Amino acid sequence: MKKKLTAGFWEIVAGIVLRNRITILVIIFLLTVFLAFQWRNVGMTYNEANLLPKDHPANKDYTQFLNTFGEEGNLVVIGVKDTKFFTPKAYAAWNELMSTLKKQKEVELIVAVNDLKKLQKDTINEKFELVPLIDQKQTGNQSYLSNIRKQLFNDLPFYEGLLFNKKSGSIRGAIYINKKVVNSPIRKQFILKVLVPEVTKFEKATGIDLKVSGMPYIRTINTENMKGEIGLFIGAALFITSLIFFLFFRSFRATFISICILIFGVMWSFGTLGLFHYKITILTAIIPPLIIVIGITNCIFLINKYQQEIKNHNNQAKALQRVISKIGVSTLMTNMTTAIGFATFMITGNDLLYEFGLITSINVIIVYLLTLVVVPIVYSFMAMPKEKHLKHLSKTYLSSLLDWVENVVRYKRKTIYIIYGLLLIFSVIGVSQMKVSGSLIGEMPKSASFFKDILFFEKEFNGVQPLEIMINTKRKKGVMKSSTIRKMEELQQTIDSMPELSKPVSIVNLVKYSKQAYYNGNPEYYQLPTSQEQTFILGYAKNATKNSKENLMKSYVDATGQYARITTFMKDIGTKEMAKVEARLHKRINQVFPSDRFEVKLTGKALVFQKGTTYLVDNLIESLIFAILLIAGLMAYMFRSVKMIFASIVTNILPLCITSSLMGYFGIPLKPSTILVFSIAFGISVDNAIQFMAKYRHDLIHNHGKIKKSVVSALHETGVSTFYTSIVLIFGFAIFTLSSFSGTIALGGLISVTLTFAMFANLLVLPALVLTVEKWSGKGDVIDEPTLKILRSQVEEDDEDEVIETEKK
């Protein structure tokens, strides 16, 4: 077991790769073709992100609600606030718009002014009947339309908050999409091919600006925006990484080889998504550009090592063999730590994060293997690099930078530790100011037109994010009991008094409207009937609900009459405020509904998402600690030294602390997108520490245990690659700030900031810690012979003759 990752093993690997070049390239080509065929299984997701495990209580409550009442996020609203709306021309266009939409098979029900029904008492048959509010033959008459507006706003309180805002004069139509297609590609076709063109047609005909929102619409447009950004990210990542790579290496062929490897990596990443039949989500959409950014670092390490070997001995065969045998194990470990950073998301119990963690970690290892075999194979067919291609190895600015770093590390370690301590104090203060926030629409692009429409509905109708209250009366037909109705009304009054929530809708509204209709439509009687009135009024009401196509309230009581629901919508208020709203509602529910007779649950997409955000934050420390322990375990296997592990971990925790503090100081909340930063950044930033430690351990043997000399030599050799890879990663992750999604912007920006601090930490803090820790061990400037023997036993040298020659000298 111990020999598996030794230099001897990697020499065997190098021999296999270089002796079977054509065969390996053919295998890579065939695998690429196979994975390309898997692309047909890749598609966009049509559901919101569920951040909770399936067995979480909030998820169970939501599932029970869906099983009882069906999909609740099927409402699309079209709003307008314009005095020209109640004019013959505008009304005719509106009527045409709604009539066209109503004919579509994807639409289950439309409630709009043009086809509005009012409840009317039929005294002869002792029943209520639904009759049209508007006589379509008179809609060409301006005075008639003005009278309809007056009647709607003054005499029909049942529709207030649902179809109109009495104070501002805004109007909206409610389109209920068929629940069977709302989470399918059919919804996308309806929204993009029917709804959007018809809305545009209305706006052109009338000059009136329509506002469109609702979760089906938001999800569709959001998905289209996300799809468009995949190509942007891939193109930007390829451009920026290849440009920086070329500026460093000044070699077209090295750049071209790297680009080809990255393109294959992107193809394989899409292929693995298809192989697992996973959909493209807000997270999996960034996997291909992530693979580009991470994969280019492997190219830098291998090509830089190849060119260093050519410069040292001008022997191509030897250089190619050493690229694999010397760099193979250290780059494997660095890619393993990066993969672990992503793989920790698999333990959260969340499907979205599980898929992201699994696919990304697999592809990190895949692109490593591609680079490890393709770079040596391709260079074996090429002529040796020319002198101009090797100039970057001795660039003045890099030499000066590393000389300055060496001077600081050797003679100013106290200064480094003082700055480290101050930054740590700065970080602790900043972390204490961090806040948790998350909402269904909080991650969406603020500049998008649909987001402006969301703000319109938040202002006019108090939001579009559904919040549901499910009431179990624990007996059949218990909903229609007078006592139950009155309890529901008490709860609805509380909801109505909360500015964060919209006017609630339930069977209570229909019962109140029934009383108004019984008293000939007098709006003063829009209230619950007395116990004496209820018997015959509810008898009338039953006949008004027979036509299921026109019955708006049929979805608010289940078929048994045991379950009722109260639907409200909420503003984008964030996690903290949402928790306050939930607490207030629970308090009122406990006061109104005795637990022995009722079971009342709060649920809905908005609440599930909020609880998902809290759940992820609670699991952040767990997943991060798990990542640190796994990475420490890998380093323990590789180095067999507690000191090396301690120095590496301490060095790379500081950048995470600084990033956390900056989030606190600048008011960037912890939310689903920013939570991902820490495990990813730690897994990547520790790579440079592993490269340094591997070289340091190697040099200790060559330098007969001389600590300072080994630290300096390791610093100068790995410092170039550390600088190159860090710059590429920093700018590579920065491409995500091109996104229109605030979450993706935060993810890219924060990881770039973290890696910037990590670069300086690994160049300055890590070497200084190594010197200090070795000094604490009482070894002075030279490691004792027993320890040196242990090191020799752990490392099988790449070139035994070289070691022997060094020892002779």
mmCIF file of N, CA, C and O in Angstrom, residues 654-727:
data_model
loop_
_atom_site.group_PDB
_atom_site.id
_atom_site.type_symbol
_atom_site.label_atom_id
_atom_site.label_comp_id
_atom_site.label_asym_id
_atom_site.label_seq_id
_atom_site.Cartn_x
_atom_site.Cartn_y
_atom_site.Cartn_z
ATOM 1 N N LEU A 654 -6.662 31.166 7.190
ATOM 2 C CA LEU A 654 -6.708 32.628 7.291
ATOM 3 C C LEU A 654 -7.454 33.276 6.117
ATOM 4 O O LEU A 654 -8.301 34.148 6.338
ATOM 5 N N PRO A 655 -7.176 32.897 4.846
ATOM 6 C CA PRO A 655 -7.922 33.517 3.739
ATOM 7 C C PRO A 655 -9.433 33.327 3.855
ATOM 8 O O PRO A 655 -10.204 34.232 3.497
ATOM 9 N N LEU A 656 -9.867 32.167 4.375
ATOM 10 C CA LEU A 656 -11.297 31.948 4.567
ATOM 11 C C LEU A 656 -11.858 32.909 5.612
ATOM 12 O O LEU A 656 -12.958 33.445 5.454
ATOM 13 N N CYS A 657 -11.087 33.123 6.670
ATOM 14 C CA CYS A 657 -11.516 34.051 7.726
ATOM 15 C C CYS A 657 -11.616 35.476 7.185
ATOM 16 O O CYS A 657 -12.567 36.207 7.490
ATOM 17 N N ILE A 658 -10.640 35.873 6.379
ATOM 18 C CA ILE A 658 -10.655 37.228 5.814
ATOM 19 C C ILE A 658 -11.859 37.419 4.907
ATOM 20 O O ILE A 658 -12.549 38.451 4.962
ATOM 21 N N THR A 659 -12.138 36.426 4.067
ATOM 22 C CA THR A 659 -13.298 36.514 3.174
ATOM 23 C C THR A 659 -14.586 36.615 3.974
ATOM 24 O O THR A 659 -15.473 37.421 3.655
ATOM 25 N N SER A 660 -14.702 35.810 5.032
ATOM 26 C CA SER A 660 -15.896 35.865 5.887
ATOM 27 C C SER A 660 -16.065 37.249 6.496
ATOM 28 O O SER A 660 -17.175 37.787 6.560
ATOM 29 N N SER A 661 -14.955 37.831 6.931
ATOM 30 C CA SER A 661 -15.032 39.157 7.549
ATOM 31 C C SER A 661 -15.442 40.221 6.537
ATOM 32 O O SER A 661 -16.219 41.124 6.857
ATOM 33 N N LEU A 662 -14.917 40.105 5.307
ATOM 34 C CA LEU A 662 -15.302 41.066 4.272
ATOM 35 C C LEU A 662 -16.797 40.972 3.975
ATOM 36 O O LEU A 662 -17.451 41.982 3.721
ATOM 37 N N MET A 663 -17.325 39.753 4.009
ATOM 38 C CA MET A 663 -18.772 39.586 3.828
ATOM 39 C C MET A 663 -19.533 40.301 4.936
ATOM 40 O O MET A 663 -20.569 40.926 4.698
ATOM 41 N N GLY A 664 -19.021 40.200 6.150
ATOM 42 C CA GLY A 664 -19.666 40.885 7.264
ATOM 43 C C GLY A 664 -19.574 42.389 7.156
ATOM 44 O O GLY A 664 -20.568 43.103 7.350
ATOM 45 N N TYR A 665 -18.381 42.911 6.818
ATOM 46 C CA TYR A 665 -18.191 44.365 6.722
ATOM 47 C C TYR A 665 -18.994 44.984 5.576
ATOM 48 O O TYR A 665 -19.513 46.098 5.709
ATOM 49 N N PHE A 666 -19.082 44.281 4.450
ATOM 50 C CA PHE A 666 -19.759 44.839 3.282
ATOM 51 C C PHE A 666 -21.218 44.396 3.168
ATOM 52 O O PHE A 666 -21.878 44.672 2.162
ATOM 53 N N GLY A 667 -21.714 43.709 4.176
ATOM 54 C CA GLY A 667 -23.124 43.343 4.192
ATOM 55 C C GLY A 667 -23.507 42.275 3.184
ATOM 56 O O GLY A 667 -24.662 42.210 2.755
ATOM 57 N N ILE A 668 -22.538 41.428 2.794
ATOM 58 C CA ILE A 668 -22.846 40.329 1.875
ATOM 59 C C ILE A 668 -23.346 39.164 2.721
ATOM 60 O O ILE A 668 -22.599 38.616 3.527
ATOM 61 N N PRO A 669 -24.602 38.757 2.566
ATOM 62 C CA PRO A 669 -25.156 37.743 3.470
ATOM 63 C C PRO A 669 -24.717 36.329 3.121
ATOM 64 O O PRO A 669 -24.298 36.049 1.991
ATOM 65 N N LEU A 670 -24.805 35.462 4.099
ATOM 66 C CA LEU A 670 -24.657 34.029 3.835
ATOM 67 C C LEU A 670 -25.945 33.542 3.197
ATOM 68 O O LEU A 670 -27.032 33.688 3.765
ATOM 69 N N LYS A 671 -25.845 33.001 2.000
ATOM 70 C CA LYS A 671 -27.006 32.479 1.291
ATOM 71 C C LYS A 671 -26.529 31.288 0.459
ATOM 72 O O LYS A 671 -25.328 30.983 0.438
ATOM 73 N N PRO A 672 -27.414 30.579 -0.213
ATOM 74 C CA PRO A 672 -27.004 29.364 -0.917
ATOM 75 C C PRO A 672 -25.784 29.520 -1.811
ATOM 76 O O PRO A 672 -24.941 28.629 -1.872
ATOM 77 N N SER A 673 -25.648 30.651 -2.494
ATOM 78 C CA SER A 673 -24.511 30.819 -3.411
ATOM 79 C C SER A 673 -23.216 31.108 -2.652
ATOM 80 O O SER A 673 -22.171 30.525 -2.946
ATOM 81 N N THR A 674 -23.258 31.983 -1.655
ATOM 82 C CA THR A 674 -22.036 32.354 -0.940
ATOM 83 C C THR A 674 -21.584 31.261 0.022
ATOM 84 O O THR A 674 -20.410 31.200 0.393
ATOM 85 N N ILE A 675 -22.504 30.393 0.438
ATOM 86 C CA ILE A 675 -22.140 29.292 1.326
ATOM 87 C C ILE A 675 -21.140 28.356 0.649
ATOM 88 O O ILE A 675 -20.282 27.756 1.295
ATOM 89 N N LEU A 676 -21.242 28.232 -0.664
ATOM 90 C CA LEU A 676 -20.386 27.309 -1.412
ATOM 91 C C LEU A 676 -18.926 27.747 -1.433
ATOM 92 O O LEU A 676 -18.036 26.937 -1.698
ATOM 93 N N VAL A 677 -18.679 29.023 -1.184
ATOM 94 C CA VAL A 677 -17.352 29.604 -1.379
ATOM 95 C C VAL A 677 -16.283 28.888 -0.566
ATOM 96 O O VAL A 677 -15.200 28.571 -1.072
ATOM 97 N N PHE A 678 -16.577 28.610 0.696
ATOM 98 C CA PHE A 678 -15.534 28.234 1.643
ATOM 99 C C PHE A 678 -14.914 26.863 1.347
ATOM 100 O O PHE A 678 -13.696 26.720 1.317
ATOM 101 N N SER A 679 -15.754 25.853 1.140
ATOM 102 C CA SER A 679 -15.211 24.525 0.855
ATOM 103 C C SER A 679 -14.465 24.507 -0.468
ATOM 104 O O SER A 679 -13.413 23.886 -0.600
ATOM 105 N N ILE A 680 -15.022 25.206 -1.475
ATOM 106 C CA ILE A 680 -14.372 25.253 -2.792
ATOM 107 C C ILE A 680 -13.020 25.952 -2.679
ATOM 108 O O ILE A 680 -11.997 25.454 -3.160
ATOM 109 N N ALA A 681 -13.019 27.130 -2.067
ATOM 110 C CA ALA A 681 -11.790 27.925 -1.981
ATOM 111 C C ALA A 681 -10.724 27.202 -1.167
ATOM 112 O O ALA A 681 -9.540 27.218 -1.522
ATOM 113 N N PHE A 682 -11.120 26.565 -0.069
ATOM 114 C CA PHE A 682 -10.121 25.858 0.744
ATOM 115 C C PHE A 682 -9.512 24.694 -0.030
ATOM 116 O O PHE A 682 -8.295 24.492 -0.019
ATOM 117 N N GLY A 683 -10.359 23.928 -0.727
ATOM 118 C CA GLY A 683 -9.865 22.795 -1.503
ATOM 119 C C GLY A 683 -8.882 23.205 -2.574
ATOM 120 O O GLY A 683 -7.929 22.475 -2.882
ATOM 121 N N ILE A 684 -9.084 24.406 -3.150
ATOM 122 C CA ILE A 684 -8.186 24.882 -4.211
ATOM 123 C C ILE A 684 -6.933 25.536 -3.625
ATOM 124 O O ILE A 684 -5.813 25.293 -4.086
ATOM 125 N N SER A 685 -7.115 26.365 -2.595
ATOM 126 C CA SER A 685 -5.975 27.138 -2.073
ATOM 127 C C SER A 685 -4.916 26.261 -1.425
ATOM 128 O O SER A 685 -3.725 26.593 -1.442
ATOM 129 N N VAL A 686 -5.337 25.115 -0.853
ATOM 130 C CA VAL A 686 -4.374 24.247 -0.179
ATOM 131 C C VAL A 686 -3.474 23.520 -1.186
ATOM 132 O O VAL A 686 -2.453 22.941 -0.805
ATOM 133 N N ASP A 687 -3.849 23.571 -2.485
ATOM 134 C CA ASP A 687 -3.034 22.916 -3.518
ATOM 135 C C ASP A 687 -1.597 23.435 -3.516
ATOM 136 O O ASP A 687 -0.634 22.652 -3.622
ATOM 137 N N ASN A 688 -1.459 24.758 -3.450
ATOM 138 C CA ASN A 688 -0.115 25.347 -3.481
ATOM 139 C C ASN A 688 0.701 24.949 -2.252
ATOM 140 O O ASN A 688 1.931 24.791 -2.325
ATOM 141 N N ALA A 689 0.010 24.776 -1.128
ATOM 142 C CA ALA A 689 0.709 24.328 0.078
ATOM 143 C C ALA A 689 1.260 22.912 -0.107
ATOM 144 O O ALA A 689 2.380 22.605 0.314
ATOM 145 N N ILE A 690 0.466 22.068 -0.752
ATOM 146 C CA ILE A 690 0.919 20.692 -1.001
ATOM 147 C C ILE A 690 2.124 20.684 -1.930
ATOM 148 O O ILE A 690 3.098 19.956 -1.711
ATOM 149 N N GLN A 691 2.077 21.507 -2.978
ATOM 150 C CA GLN A 691 3.211 21.584 -3.909
ATOM 151 C C GLN A 691 4.481 22.028 -3.174
ATOM 152 O O GLN A 691 5.570 21.474 -3.366
ATOM 153 N N PHE A 692 4.338 23.037 -2.323
ATOM 154 C CA PHE A 692 5.496 23.532 -1.580
ATOM 155 C C PHE A 692 6.031 22.466 -0.622
ATOM 156 O O PHE A 692 7.248 22.218 -0.554
ATOM 157 N N MET A 693 5.116 21.828 0.125
ATOM 158 C CA MET A 693 5.551 20.838 1.114
ATOM 159 C C MET A 693 6.209 19.631 0.443
ATOM 160 O O MET A 693 7.182 19.068 0.957
ATOM 161 N N ALA A 694 5.672 19.226 -0.700
ATOM 162 C CA ALA A 694 6.264 18.092 -1.409
ATOM 163 C C ALA A 694 7.691 18.423 -1.847
ATOM 164 O O ALA A 694 8.616 17.600 -1.706
ATOM 165 N N LYS A 695 7.880 19.621 -2.374
ATOM 166 C CA LYS A 695 9.214 20.032 -2.813
ATOM 167 C C LYS A 695 10.150 20.223 -1.620
ATOM 168 O O LYS A 695 11.342 19.858 -1.669
ATOM 169 N N TYR A 696 9.629 20.769 -0.541
ATOM 170 C CA TYR A 696 10.440 20.980 0.666
ATOM 171 C C TYR A 696 10.936 19.644 1.215
ATOM 172 O O TYR A 696 12.119 19.481 1.547
ATOM 173 N N ARG A 697 10.064 18.663 1.313
ATOM 174 C CA ARG A 697 10.453 17.349 1.809
ATOM 175 C C ARG A 697 11.517 16.719 0.892
ATOM 176 O O ARG A 697 12.487 16.118 1.348
ATOM 177 N N HIS A 698 11.322 16.902 -0.405
ATOM 178 C CA HIS A 698 12.269 16.369 -1.391
ATOM 179 C C HIS A 698 13.641 17.014 -1.215
ATOM 180 O O HIS A 698 14.687 16.341 -1.229
ATOM 181 N N ASP A 699 13.628 18.346 -1.028
ATOM 182 C CA ASP A 699 14.899 19.081 -0.937
ATOM 183 C C ASP A 699 15.627 18.836 0.384
ATOM 184 O O ASP A 699 16.849 19.001 0.460
ATOM 185 N N LEU A 700 14.875 18.488 1.440
ATOM 186 C CA LEU A 700 15.519 18.176 2.711
ATOM 187 C C LEU A 700 16.513 17.026 2.560
ATOM 188 O O LEU A 700 17.604 17.039 3.145
ATOM 189 N N ILE A 701 16.138 16.042 1.754
ATOM 190 C CA ILE A 701 17.012 14.887 1.551
ATOM 191 C C ILE A 701 18.234 15.292 0.730
ATOM 192 O O ILE A 701 19.373 14.939 1.074
ATOM 193 N N HIS A 702 18.033 16.049 -0.313
ATOM 194 C CA HIS A 702 19.124 16.477 -1.174
ATOM 195 C C HIS A 702 20.086 17.416 -0.452
ATOM 196 O O HIS A 702 21.288 17.453 -0.760
ATOM 197 N N ASN A 703 19.531 18.195 0.513
ATOM 198 C CA ASN A 703 20.361 19.177 1.215
ATOM 199 C C ASN A 703 20.822 18.680 2.578
ATOM 200 O O ASN A 703 21.199 19.468 3.443
ATOM 201 N N HIS A 704 20.803 17.346 2.791
ATOM 202 C CA HIS A 704 21.270 16.750 4.049
ATOM 203 C C HIS A 704 20.569 17.345 5.266
ATOM 204 O O HIS A 704 21.193 17.579 6.293
ATOM 205 N N GLY A 705 19.238 17.619 5.130
ATOM 206 C CA GLY A 705 18.463 18.087 6.266
ATOM 207 C C GLY A 705 18.605 19.548 6.603
ATOM 208 O O GLY A 705 18.145 19.988 7.664
ATOM 209 N N LYS A 706 19.231 20.339 5.740
ATOM 210 C CA LYS A 706 19.379 21.781 6.008
ATOM 211 C C LYS A 706 18.037 22.474 5.755
ATOM 212 O O LYS A 706 17.576 22.573 4.620
ATOM 213 N N ILE A 707 17.432 22.960 6.831
ATOM 214 C CA ILE A 707 16.054 23.448 6.773
ATOM 215 C C ILE A 707 15.931 24.727 5.955
ATOM 216 O O ILE A 707 15.125 24.809 5.031
ATOM 217 N N LYS A 708 16.708 25.740 6.303
ATOM 218 C CA LYS A 708 16.582 27.021 5.599
ATOM 219 C C LYS A 708 16.863 26.877 4.115
ATOM 220 O O LYS A 708 16.156 27.422 3.268
ATOM 221 N N LYS A 709 17.905 26.144 3.801
ATOM 222 C CA LYS A 709 18.269 25.951 2.391
ATOM 223 C C LYS A 709 17.148 25.233 1.647
ATOM 224 O O LYS A 709 16.823 25.578 0.501
ATOM 225 N N SER A 710 16.538 24.268 2.288
ATOM 226 C CA SER A 710 15.461 23.508 1.657
ATOM 227 C C SER A 710 14.210 24.368 1.476
ATOM 228 O O SER A 710 13.533 24.296 0.449
ATOM 229 N N VAL A 711 13.889 25.182 2.482
ATOM 230 C CA VAL A 711 12.740 26.086 2.375
ATOM 231 C C VAL A 711 12.937 27.066 1.234
ATOM 232 O O VAL A 711 12.033 27.306 0.420
ATOM 233 N N VAL A 712 14.138 27.645 1.146
ATOM 234 C CA VAL A 712 14.421 28.634 0.096
ATOM 235 C C VAL A 712 14.356 27.999 -1.288
ATOM 236 O O VAL A 712 13.756 28.549 -2.220
ATOM 237 N N SER A 713 14.963 26.822 -1.448
ATOM 238 C CA SER A 713 14.951 26.178 -2.765
ATOM 239 C C SER A 713 13.535 25.770 -3.167
ATOM 240 O O SER A 713 13.132 25.909 -4.323
ATOM 241 N N ALA A 714 12.757 25.275 -2.200
ATOM 242 C CA ALA A 714 11.359 24.903 -2.486
ATOM 243 C C ALA A 714 10.545 26.141 -2.844
ATOM 244 O O ALA A 714 9.698 26.110 -3.750
ATOM 245 N N LEU A 715 10.803 27.236 -2.140
ATOM 246 C CA LEU A 715 10.092 28.482 -2.405
ATOM 247 C C LEU A 715 10.360 28.988 -3.813
ATOM 248 O O LEU A 715 9.437 29.387 -4.539
ATOM 249 N N HIS A 716 11.616 28.944 -4.247
ATOM 250 C CA HIS A 716 11.955 29.466 -5.565
ATOM 251 C C HIS A 716 11.415 28.576 -6.689
ATOM 252 O O HIS A 716 11.020 29.089 -7.741
ATOM 253 N N GLU A 717 11.396 27.268 -6.472
ATOM 254 C CA GLU A 717 10.916 26.401 -7.549
ATOM 255 C C GLU A 717 9.392 26.384 -7.625
ATOM 256 O O GLU A 717 8.822 26.478 -8.706
ATOM 257 N N THR A 718 8.721 26.267 -6.480
ATOM 258 C CA THR A 718 7.251 26.210 -6.520
ATOM 259 C C THR A 718 6.629 27.600 -6.566
ATOM 260 O O THR A 718 5.460 27.731 -6.904
ATOM 261 N N GLY A 719 7.410 28.625 -6.226
ATOM 262 C CA GLY A 719 6.870 29.989 -6.224
ATOM 263 C C GLY A 719 6.383 30.422 -7.592
ATOM 264 O O GLY A 719 5.356 31.110 -7.709
ATOM 265 N N VAL A 720 7.093 30.012 -8.647
ATOM 266 C CA VAL A 720 6.686 30.381 -10.010
ATOM 267 C C VAL A 720 5.319 29.795 -10.326
ATOM 268 O O VAL A 720 4.407 30.488 -10.777
ATOM 269 N N SER A 721 5.181 28.475 -10.076
ATOM 270 C CA SER A 721 3.900 27.817 -10.357
ATOM 271 C C SER A 721 2.788 28.358 -9.459
ATOM 272 O O SER A 721 1.655 28.516 -9.889
ATOM 273 N N THR A 722 3.114 28.630 -8.201
ATOM 274 C CA THR A 722 2.121 29.203 -7.280
ATOM 275 C C THR A 722 1.610 30.534 -7.802
ATOM 276 O O THR A 722 0.395 30.798 -7.810
ATOM 277 N N PHE A 723 2.525 31.382 -8.256
ATOM 278 C CA PHE A 723 2.141 32.682 -8.788
ATOM 279 C C PHE A 723 1.299 32.511 -10.052
ATOM 280 O O PHE A 723 0.235 33.125 -10.184
ATOM 281 N N TYR A 724 1.770 31.682 -10.972
ATOM 282 C CA TYR A 724 1.049 31.479 -12.240
ATOM 283 C C TYR A 724 -0.361 30.934 -12.006
ATOM 284 O O TYR A 724 -1.347 31.468 -12.509
ATOM 285 N N THR A 725 -0.442 29.825 -11.251
ATOM 286 C CA THR A 725 -1.745 29.191 -11.058
ATOM 287 C C THR A 725 -2.702 30.088 -10.274
ATOM 288 O O THR A 725 -3.896 30.135 -10.566
ATOM 289 N N SER A 726 -2.178 30.802 -9.293
ATOM 290 C CA SER A 726 -3.039 31.700 -8.508
ATOM 291 C C SER A 726 -3.609 32.804 -9.370
ATOM 292 O O SER A 726 -4.810 33.122 -9.287
ATOM 293 N N ILE A 727 -2.785 33.411 -10.210
ATOM 294 C CA ILE A 727 -3.266 34.483 -11.085
ATOM 295 C C ILE A 727 -4.338 33.960 -12.035
ATOM 296 O O ILE A 727 -5.388 34.591 -12.228
#
